[in-house]
Amino acid sequence: MNKALVCGAGGFIGSHLVKKLKNDGYWVRGVDLKYPEFSESAADEFLVLDLREQGNCEQAVLAPGEEPFDEVYQLAADMGGMGFIHSAECEIMRNSCLINVHMTHASAKSGTKRYFFSSSACVYRDMEPDEPELSEEEAYPAFPDNEYGWEKLYSERIAMAYGRRYGMVVRLARFQNTYGPEGTWQGGREKAPAALSRKIAEAEEGGVIEIWGDGSAMRAYTFIDDLLDGIIRLMHSDLEDGVNIGRQEYVSVNELVQTIAGVAGKTIHIKHIEGPVGVKARNFTADRIAAIGWSSKFSLRDGISQTYPWVKSQVEQTRRSE
Ligand code: NAD
C-alpha cells in the first residue's frame, strides 16, 4: 500500500486531498497545526505539529517503521484571501518560508520518492483583462504582485533545487483560486467565493452587499474536485517545473456576485467600497495540465451550486448558536 503524507491536512484543500487519497487506497498521515474544522479527518494518523520547526518536519516525514513516504503533499501555509495577503506580509514571508525550507530539506533527506508543492497563480505579474494567457515560463522575469507570490516562487525553487541534488521527484502546481464546501468562510482568511456566499446568505431578498473595489477585476475559480483531480494527475505525471491548474472561465467580481445570487435565488445589489483588490486580471493557460488528460468538469455555476448551500448552512448554524 502506498503511503502519503499530507501537510496542511487540517485546511481546506488538504482535508479534501486526504479523503481522495484514502478513496484511492493510500495509507495517509495528515499533519497540521489544527484538526479540520468542519468534519473529522479521514487520515489513518493525524499529527498536530508546527511545521516551522525543523525537528517537527523530520518527525512528520518518517512513516511508521522509519520508512520514507512514497508521496509527500506540501500544502501547509499561512494563507488567506486578499485581505489577509495584504495585511500579513511578514507572517506569510516568515511562516510559509520556514515551513517550506524545513519540509523540503526533511523530505529530501529522508528519501521521499515524490514531493508535491502547492504554489499559486499569484507568482504571475499583474495583467490587463484583454491580455493573452500567460504560460508557465512567463512567471519569469518575476514580478509577482504581492509577497505571498514571491514566497511561493522562492519555495518552488527550493523544492526544485532539492529535487536535483537528492533525486527526489518534485511536482509543482500553481493553483488558481479554489473554492468548495468546507473552506474557510469567515474570520478574515476567507477567499472571494466563500466571503461573497456568506454575505449573500446573510442578506435579505433585495438587499445590498459591500465588495472591495469596483468589481471589475477578472478572475477564474476552480472547484475543489477539479483541483484534486489535477493534483493527483500531476503528481503521477512526468511534468517538471511549474504547472498551472485552473478552470478557464473568466468572470468579474461583479459577475461572481450575480452567479452566487442566482444560485441563492435572491436579488442582490452591490455597494463598492475601498479595499484590497489585488491584480486587475489573471489569465493563464492550462495547456500543460490538459496534455496529461486534465479538464475542468465543474462550471462556476455548478461549483457554486455545491458551495453556496454549505456556506448558507454554516451561517444558519452560527445564527442559531448565538
Ligand atoms: P488553508 O489555510 O485552508 O490550509 C492551510 C493549512 O496549513 C491550514 O490548515 C493551516 O493550519 C496549516 N498551517 C499553517 N501554518 C502551519 C504550520 N506552521 N504548521 C503546520 N500547519 C500549518 O488553505 P488552502 O486553501 O487549503 O490552501 C492549501 C495550499 O494551497 C496553500 O499552500 C495555499 O497557499 C495553496 N493555494 C490555495 C489556493 C486557494 O484558492 N485555496 C490558491 C492558490 C494556492
CSV table of C-alpha atoms in Angstrom, one decimal, residues 30 39 49 92 142 236 249 257:
chain,number,residue,atom,x,y,z
A,30,GLY,CA,-2.1,14.2,7.9
A,39,SER,CA,-15.5,17.3,9.6
A,49,LEU,CA,2.7,19.7,14.6
A,92,ILE,CA,3.4,35.0,5.2
A,142,ALA,CA,9.5,37.5,-12.0
A,236,HIS,CA,1.9,10.9,-11.1
A,249,GLU,CA,-13.9,30.6,-17.1
A,257,VAL,CA,-21.7,38.1,-7.1
